[in-house]
C-alpha cells in the first residue's frame, strides 16, 4: 500500500507509514506532548525530526513524519498550516534527491514564477512594508548624503526592479536649490528570484526617464551588460560584472556624488571561494572590496534580518520557521485565506523556503546573514557606519502608520530595524568609506 503526500503542487509516493512499528523508528518522541494541539512548537519539532531522519538516511521515519505533517499542512489554513505546507514541500524536494530510489517526486519547479506587470509589482511592494521600509530608509539616507550636490550617480543592486526610485526622483525635484542631474546604473544580471517582471531593464529605464522628465530632473539610465554570458548562472554573470565595476567602465566623473544601493542583494553573492576570484576572496567579499575602492559618498545596505547561512539543516529549519512565520502572520491580519494576492506572495516566500531547506552547496543561493553579522562584515571590509537622521526616522514612522498595527521600528546602534510584533524582520544600514569626524 502507498500513501501519496502532497505539498502545494508537489506529490511524493510513500511506502505505508505504519506508526510505532519499532521503537527506534516510531515518531512517538516527535509527537510527545503535541497530541491534540499541533501548534508552532510541535510543528517545528516534527520538521526537525524529519530533517534528522533524512540526514541519517532513515527513509521509513522520514516518510512517517511527512505523513503527519501532510495532515497538518494546508495552503489555505491558518498561519502555521500554510507555513507548514511550504516546509513540507521543501522537505519532499530534498528527500527526492537524498533518497531517489525510495521516493518518487513529482513537483514543478517553484522557480517558474509568473511575470508581473509594473502595476502588479507596485501592488506587490505595497502589500506589506517588507520592501517599502528599505526604500524609505535608503532614499532618505541618499537624499541627505547628496545635499548640495549638482550631479548624482547611483549604482543600484536590487531585486525590486528600480521600484524605489520614483520616490527619490520626486524628492530631488522638490529641493529648494533645484534637482541634481541623476544617473542610475544597474547590472544586467539578477538572481532568478521573485518578484519577476514582464518588461526589460531598458523598458524600466525608459519609464523612469519619462517620470524624471515630468518632474524636471535631468536623468540618464544605463545597464551594464555582458551579452556573451546572458545564459549563464547568476554567480557566473556577476563574477564577470565585477571586472566592469571600475571607474573607467562605469564612466565615473569627478564632479558626481557616487551612491551604492544594495537592496536584498548581498545574500545572493556566494560567501565561498569559487572560480577565478583572485586571492581566495568570496564573491561577496570581492564585491565589497571593489565598491569600497570606488569611494562612494554613501553605501546603503538593506536586507532581511535573520541568519539563514548555517551549514546545519536543523539550524536552518529552526531559524527559517521562526523567521518566515512573520510574512505569513502579517498577511493573515488583513487578507482572506483564499486571496490570490496572498497566495502569490506566500508562494514567493515558499520559493525561499525550498531553496534554504531543499538545497546545499552552490545550489543554495539564499545565504542570508543577520544585520549584526552584516555590520561586522562591512566593518571588516573597512566601511564606517553612518547614523540615520531624525528625518529618516520620522519618514519610517509615517510609512508604518499606513500599515497594520503589528509593524514597528527600532534602532540598534546605527541600524534601523523593521519589526513585526516585536520580531526583527528587515534591517537598514548606511556606510561611508572614511570615518566621520566628531
Coordinates of C-alpha atoms in Angstrom, one line a residue:
X1 CA 0.0 0.0 0.0
X2 CA 1.2 3.5 -0.8
X3 CA 0.2 6.9 0.6
X4 CA 0.5 10.0 -1.6
X5 CA 1.7 13.1 0.2
X6 CA 1.0 16.4 -1.5
X7 CA 2.7 19.8 -0.8
X8 CA 1.4 22.7 -2.9
X9 CA 1.5 21.0 -6.3
X10 CA 4.2 18.5 -5.4
X11 CA 3.5 14.9 -4.7
X12 CA 5.5 12.0 -3.4
X13 CA 4.6 8.3 -3.2
X14 CA 5.5 7.0 0.3
X15 CA 5.5 3.4 1.5
X16 CA 2.7 2.7 4.0
X17 CA 3.6 4.7 7.2
X18 CA 2.8 2.2 9.8
X19 CA 3.4 4.1 13.0
X20 CA 5.1 2.8 16.1
X21 CA 6.1 -0.5 14.3
X22 CA 9.5 -0.5 16.0
X23 CA 10.7 1.6 18.9
X24 CA 13.6 3.1 17.0
X25 CA 11.5 4.1 14.0
X26 CA 8.4 5.4 15.8
X27 CA 7.5 9.1 15.8
X28 CA 6.2 8.9 19.4
X29 CA 9.1 11.1 20.5
X30 CA 8.3 13.7 18.0
X31 CA 4.6 13.8 19.0
X32 CA 5.1 13.6 22.7
X33 CA 3.2 16.5 24.3
X34 CA 1.8 17.6 21.0
X35 CA -1.2 15.3 20.6
X36 CA -4.5 17.2 20.3
X37 CA -2.8 20.6 19.6
X38 CA -0.2 20.8 16.9
X39 CA 1.0 24.4 17.5
X40 CA 4.1 26.1 16.0
X41 CA 6.4 24.5 18.6
X42 CA 5.2 21.0 17.8
X43 CA 5.3 21.5 14.1
X44 CA 8.9 22.8 14.4
X45 CA 9.7 19.6 16.4
X46 CA 8.3 17.4 13.6
X47 CA 10.2 19.3 10.9
X48 CA 13.4 18.8 12.9
X49 CA 12.6 15.1 13.3
X50 CA 12.1 14.7 9.6
X51 CA 15.3 16.6 8.8
X52 CA 17.2 14.3 11.2
X53 CA 15.7 11.2 9.5
X54 CA 16.8 12.5 6.1
X55 CA 20.3 13.3 7.3
X56 CA 20.5 9.7 8.7
X57 CA 19.0 8.2 5.5
X58 CA 16.2 6.8 7.6
X59 CA 13.6 6.7 4.8
X60 CA 10.9 5.0 6.8
X61 CA 10.9 7.5 9.6
X62 CA 11.1 10.5 7.2
X63 CA 8.0 9.1 5.4
X64 CA 6.1 8.7 8.6
X65 CA 6.8 12.3 9.7
X66 CA 5.9 13.7 6.3
X67 CA 2.6 11.8 6.6
X68 CA 1.9 13.6 9.9
X69 CA 3.0 17.0 8.5
X70 CA 0.7 16.4 5.5
X71 CA -2.2 16.1 7.8
X72 CA -1.3 19.4 9.4
X73 CA -0.4 21.4 6.3
X74 CA -2.9 23.4 4.3
X75 CA -2.2 26.2 1.8
X76 CA -5.5 27.9 2.8
X77 CA -5.4 27.2 6.5
X78 CA -4.1 29.3 9.4
X79 CA -0.6 30.8 9.6
X80 CA 1.1 27.6 10.9
X81 CA -0.7 25.3 8.5
X82 CA 0.2 27.5 5.5
X83 CA 3.8 27.8 6.6
X84 CA 4.0 24.0 7.2
X85 CA 2.7 23.3 3.7
X86 CA 5.8 25.0 2.2
X87 CA 8.2 23.4 4.6
X88 CA 6.7 20.0 3.7
X89 CA 7.2 20.8 0.0
X90 CA 10.8 21.7 0.7
X91 CA 11.5 18.5 2.6
X92 CA 9.8 16.5 -0.1
X93 CA 12.1 18.1 -2.7
X94 CA 15.1 17.4 -0.5
X95 CA 14.1 13.8 0.1
X96 CA 13.7 13.1 -3.6
X97 CA 17.4 13.9 -4.0
X98 CA 18.6 12.2 -0.8
X99 CA 16.6 9.0 -1.3
X100 CA 15.8 9.0 -5.1
X101 CA 15.2 5.2 -5.3
X102 CA 12.8 5.2 -2.3
X103 CA 10.9 8.4 -3.1
X104 CA 9.3 9.3 -6.4
X105 CA 9.0 13.1 -6.5
X106 CA 6.6 14.8 -8.9
X107 CA 6.5 18.5 -8.5
X108 CA 7.0 21.6 -10.7
X109 CA 9.9 23.9 -10.0
X110 CA 8.9 26.9 -7.9
X111 CA 11.4 29.0 -9.8
X112 CA 8.9 29.1 -12.7
X113 CA 7.1 32.2 -11.3
X114 CA 4.6 34.3 -13.1
X115 CA 5.9 37.5 -14.6
X116 CA 4.2 40.6 -13.1
X117 CA 3.3 43.8 -14.9
X118 CA 4.7 47.1 -13.5
X119 CA 1.3 47.9 -11.9
X120 CA 1.1 44.4 -10.3
X121 CA 4.6 44.8 -9.0
X122 CA 3.7 48.2 -7.4
X123 CA 0.8 46.4 -5.6
X124 CA 3.1 43.6 -4.5
X125 CA 5.5 46.0 -3.0
X126 CA 2.8 47.9 -1.2
X127 CA 1.2 44.8 0.3
X128 CA 3.3 44.8 3.5
X129 CA 6.2 47.2 4.3
X130 CA 8.8 44.5 3.7
X131 CA 10.3 46.3 0.7
X132 CA 8.9 49.8 1.3
X133 CA 10.7 50.1 4.6
X134 CA 14.1 49.6 2.8
X135 CA 13.1 52.1 0.1
X136 CA 12.1 54.7 2.6
X137 CA 15.2 54.4 4.8
X138 CA 17.6 54.2 1.8
X139 CA 16.0 57.1 -0.1
X140 CA 16.1 59.3 3.0
X141 CA 19.8 58.5 3.7
X142 CA 20.7 59.1 0.0
X143 CA 18.8 62.4 -0.1
X144 CA 20.7 63.6 2.9
X145 CA 24.1 62.3 1.6
X146 CA 23.8 64.2 -1.7
X147 CA 22.7 67.6 -0.2
X148 CA 24.2 70.4 -2.2
X149 CA 25.5 68.0 -5.0
X150 CA 24.6 69.0 -8.5
X151 CA 25.3 65.6 -10.0
X152 CA 24.5 62.2 -8.6
X153 CA 25.3 58.7 -9.9
X154 CA 23.6 55.7 -8.2
X155 CA 24.9 52.1 -8.8
X156 CA 21.7 50.1 -8.0
X157 CA 22.0 46.5 -6.9
X158 CA 18.4 45.4 -6.1
X159 CA 15.9 42.7 -6.8
X160 CA 12.9 45.0 -7.0
X161 CA 13.3 46.4 -10.5
X162 CA 14.0 50.1 -9.5
X163 CA 10.7 50.5 -7.7
X164 CA 12.3 52.7 -5.1
X165 CA 13.5 55.4 -7.5
X166 CA 10.3 57.4 -8.4
X167 CA 10.0 58.5 -4.8
X168 CA 13.6 59.7 -4.7
X169 CA 13.2 61.5 -8.0
X170 CA 10.2 63.2 -6.7
X171 CA 12.1 64.3 -3.5
X172 CA 15.0 65.6 -5.5
X173 CA 12.7 67.6 -7.7
X174 CA 11.5 69.5 -4.7
X175 CA 14.9 70.5 -3.4
X176 CA 15.0 74.3 -2.7
X177 CA 18.3 74.6 -4.6
X178 CA 16.8 72.6 -7.5
X179 CA 17.3 69.0 -8.5
X180 CA 20.7 67.5 -9.4
X181 CA 21.3 65.6 -12.6
X182 CA 20.8 61.9 -11.8
X183 CA 22.4 58.9 -13.4
X184 CA 21.3 55.3 -12.4
X185 CA 23.4 52.3 -13.5
X186 CA 22.0 48.8 -13.0
X187 CA 23.6 45.3 -13.7
X188 CA 22.0 43.3 -16.4
X189 CA 22.3 40.2 -14.3
X190 CA 19.8 39.5 -11.5
X191 CA 19.2 36.3 -9.4
X192 CA 16.1 34.5 -10.7
X193 CA 14.1 35.1 -7.6
X194 CA 10.6 36.7 -7.1
X195 CA 9.3 39.2 -7.9
X196 CA 9.8 38.8 -11.6
X197 CA 8.8 41.5 -14.1
X198 CA 7.4 41.2 -17.7
X199 CA 9.4 44.1 -19.0
X200 CA 13.1 44.5 -19.7
X201 CA 15.5 46.7 -17.7
X202 CA 15.7 49.0 -20.6
X203 CA 11.9 49.5 -20.5
X204 CA 12.1 50.2 -16.8
X205 CA 14.8 52.8 -17.5
X206 CA 12.6 54.4 -20.2
X207 CA 9.7 54.6 -17.8
X208 CA 11.9 56.2 -15.1
X209 CA 13.2 58.7 -17.7
X210 CA 9.7 59.7 -18.6
X211 CA 8.9 60.3 -14.9
X212 CA 12.1 62.2 -14.3
X213 CA 11.3 64.5 -17.3
X214 CA 7.8 65.1 -16.0
X215 CA 9.5 66.2 -12.7
X216 CA 12.2 68.2 -14.5
X217 CA 15.0 66.1 -13.2
X218 CA 17.9 65.6 -15.7
X219 CA 18.2 61.8 -16.0
X220 CA 20.3 59.0 -17.5
X221 CA 19.8 55.3 -17.2
X222 CA 22.4 52.6 -18.0
X223 CA 22.6 48.8 -18.0
X224 CA 25.9 47.1 -17.5
X225 CA 25.6 44.2 -19.9
X226 CA 27.6 41.2 -20.9
X227 CA 25.6 39.6 -23.8
X228 CA 28.0 36.7 -24.0
X229 CA 27.1 35.5 -20.5
X230 CA 23.3 36.1 -20.6
X231 CA 22.5 32.4 -20.4
X232 CA 25.0 31.6 -17.6
X233 CA 24.0 31.2 -13.9
X234 CA 23.8 34.4 -11.9
X235 CA 27.1 33.9 -10.0
X236 CA 29.0 33.4 -13.3
X237 CA 27.4 36.6 -14.7
X238 CA 28.1 38.6 -11.5
X239 CA 31.7 37.4 -11.3
X240 CA 32.2 38.8 -14.8
X241 CA 30.4 42.0 -13.8
X242 CA 33.0 42.6 -11.1
X243 CA 35.6 43.2 -13.8
X244 CA 33.4 46.0 -15.1
X245 CA 33.0 47.8 -11.8
X246 CA 35.9 50.2 -12.4
X247 CA 35.9 54.0 -12.6
X248 CA 36.5 53.9 -16.4
X249 CA 34.0 51.2 -17.2
X250 CA 31.3 53.0 -15.1
X251 CA 32.3 56.4 -16.5
X252 CA 32.5 57.8 -13.0
X253 CA 33.1 61.5 -13.0
X254 CA 34.9 63.7 -10.5
X255 CA 32.0 66.1 -10.1
X256 CA 29.5 63.3 -9.4
X257 CA 28.4 62.1 -5.9
X258 CA 28.5 58.3 -6.2
X259 CA 25.9 56.2 -4.3
X260 CA 25.9 52.4 -3.9
X261 CA 22.5 50.9 -3.2
X262 CA 22.2 47.3 -2.1
X263 CA 18.6 46.1 -1.5
X264 CA 18.2 42.4 -0.7
X265 CA 21.3 41.7 -2.8
X266 CA 24.3 40.5 -0.8
X267 CA 22.6 37.3 0.3
X268 CA 22.8 36.1 -3.3
X269 CA 26.5 36.5 -3.6
X270 CA 28.3 33.4 -2.6
X271 CA 30.5 33.5 0.5
X272 CA 32.5 30.6 -0.7
X273 CA 35.6 30.9 -2.8
X274 CA 34.8 30.0 -6.4
X275 CA 36.0 30.3 -10.0
X276 CA 38.6 32.9 -10.9
X277 CA 38.2 35.3 -8.0
X278 CA 41.7 36.4 -7.1
X279 CA 43.4 35.9 -3.7
X280 CA 40.8 33.4 -2.4
X281 CA 38.1 36.0 -1.9
X282 CA 34.5 35.0 -1.9
X283 CA 32.1 36.7 -4.4
X284 CA 30.6 38.7 -1.5
X285 CA 33.9 39.8 -0.1
X286 CA 35.3 40.7 -3.6
X287 CA 32.2 42.8 -4.3
X288 CA 32.5 44.8 -1.0
X289 CA 36.2 45.4 -1.7
X290 CA 35.5 46.7 -5.2
X291 CA 32.7 49.0 -4.2
X292 CA 34.8 50.4 -1.3
X293 CA 37.6 51.1 -3.8
X294 CA 35.1 53.3 -5.8
X295 CA 34.9 55.6 -2.8
X296 CA 31.1 56.2 -2.8
X297 CA 29.7 59.1 -0.8
X298 CA 27.3 56.6 0.8
X299 CA 26.6 52.8 0.6
X300 CA 23.2 51.7 1.7
X301 CA 22.6 48.0 2.6
X302 CA 19.1 46.7 3.3
X303 CA 18.2 43.0 3.8
X304 CA 16.2 40.6 5.9
X305 CA 17.3 40.3 9.5
X306 CA 17.9 36.6 10.0
X307 CA 20.9 34.3 9.8
X308 CA 20.0 31.5 7.3
X309 CA 23.5 30.6 6.3
X310 CA 24.2 27.8 8.8
X311 CA 25.6 24.6 7.3
X312 CA 23.4 22.6 9.7
X313 CA 20.0 21.7 8.2
X314 CA 18.4 21.6 11.6
X315 CA 19.7 25.1 12.5
X316 CA 18.3 26.5 9.2
X317 CA 14.9 24.9 9.8
X318 CA 14.6 26.3 13.3
X319 CA 15.7 29.8 12.2
X320 CA 13.7 29.7 8.9
X321 CA 10.5 28.5 10.6
X322 CA 10.6 31.2 13.3
X323 CA 11.6 33.9 10.9
X324 CA 9.4 33.3 7.8
X325 CA 6.4 33.0 10.1
X326 CA 6.4 36.8 10.0
X327 CA 5.1 37.4 6.4
X328 CA 2.6 34.6 6.8
X329 CA 1.3 36.1 10.0
X330 CA 1.3 39.6 8.7
X331 CA -0.8 38.7 5.7
X332 CA -3.2 36.8 7.9
X333 CA -4.2 40.1 9.6
X334 CA -5.8 41.7 6.6
X335 CA -6.2 39.3 3.6
X336 CA -8.8 36.5 3.4
X337 CA -7.5 32.9 3.3
X338 CA -8.2 32.4 -0.4
X339 CA -6.9 35.7 -1.6
X340 CA -5.0 35.2 -4.8
X341 CA -2.7 38.1 -3.9
X342 CA -1.9 36.5 -0.6
X343 CA -1.4 33.1 -2.1
X344 CA 1.1 34.5 -4.7
X345 CA 3.0 36.4 -2.0
X346 CA 3.2 33.3 0.2
X347 CA 4.3 31.3 -2.8
X348 CA 7.2 33.6 -3.3
X349 CA 8.2 33.1 0.4
X350 CA 7.8 29.4 -0.3
X351 CA 10.4 29.7 -3.1
X352 CA 12.8 31.0 -0.5
X353 CA 12.0 28.1 1.9
X354 CA 12.6 25.5 -0.7
X355 CA 16.0 26.8 -1.5
X356 CA 17.1 27.2 2.1
X357 CA 15.9 23.8 3.2
X358 CA 16.0 21.8 0.0
X359 CA 19.5 22.6 -1.3
X360 CA 23.1 22.6 -0.3
X361 CA 26.4 23.9 -1.7
X362 CA 26.2 26.3 -4.6
X363 CA 22.6 25.2 -5.3
X364 CA 21.6 27.0 -2.2
X365 CA 21.5 30.7 -3.3
X366 CA 19.7 32.0 -0.2
X367 CA 22.6 32.7 2.2
X368 CA 21.1 35.4 4.3
X369 CA 23.0 36.7 7.3
X370 CA 21.7 38.9 10.2
X371 CA 22.1 42.6 10.4
X372 CA 24.6 42.2 13.2
X373 CA 26.8 39.8 11.1
X374 CA 26.5 42.0 8.0
X375 CA 27.6 45.1 10.0
X376 CA 30.6 43.2 11.2
X377 CA 31.4 42.2 7.7
X378 CA 31.2 45.8 6.5
X379 CA 33.4 47.0 9.3
X380 CA 35.9 44.2 8.5
X381 CA 35.9 45.4 4.9
X382 CA 36.8 48.9 6.0
X383 CA 33.5 50.7 5.9
X384 CA 32.3 53.1 8.7
X385 CA 28.8 53.4 10.0
X386 CA 26.7 56.4 9.1
X387 CA 23.9 57.3 11.5
X388 CA 20.4 57.9 10.3
X389 CA 19.0 61.4 10.9
X390 CA 15.7 62.1 12.7
X391 CA 14.0 63.0 9.4
X392 CA 14.6 59.4 8.3
X393 CA 13.1 58.0 11.5
X394 CA 10.1 60.3 11.1
X395 CA 9.5 59.1 7.5
X396 CA 9.7 55.5 8.5
X397 CA 7.1 56.1 11.3
X398 CA 4.8 57.8 8.8
X399 CA 5.2 54.8 6.4
X400 CA 4.3 52.3 9.2
X401 CA 1.2 54.3 10.1
X402 CA -0.2 53.2 6.7
X403 CA 0.1 49.5 7.6
X404 CA -1.2 47.1 10.3
X405 CA -0.5 48.0 13.9
X406 CA 1.8 45.0 14.4
X407 CA 4.6 46.7 12.4
X408 CA 7.1 48.7 14.3
X409 CA 10.6 50.1 14.2
X410 CA 13.6 50.1 16.5
X411 CA 17.2 51.4 16.4
X412 CA 20.2 49.2 17.2
X413 CA 23.3 51.3 17.2
X414 CA 23.2 53.0 13.8
X415 CA 20.9 50.3 12.3
X416 CA 17.2 50.8 11.8
X417 CA 15.1 47.6 12.0
X418 CA 11.6 46.9 10.9
X419 CA 9.7 44.6 13.3
X420 CA 6.5 42.6 13.4
X421 CA 5.0 42.1 16.8
X422 CA 8.5 42.8 18.3
X423 CA 10.4 40.3 16.0
X424 CA 13.1 41.7 13.7
X425 CA 12.3 41.4 10.0
X426 CA 14.3 43.8 7.9
X427 CA 17.4 45.9 8.7
X428 CA 18.8 49.0 7.0
X429 CA 22.3 50.4 7.4
X430 CA 24.3 53.2 5.8
X431 CA 28.1 53.2 5.4
X432 CA 30.9 55.6 4.4
X433 CA 34.5 54.8 3.3
X434 CA 36.1 57.2 5.7
X435 CA 35.4 57.7 9.4
X436 CA 33.3 60.7 10.3
X437 CA 34.9 63.4 12.4
X438 CA 33.3 64.1 15.8

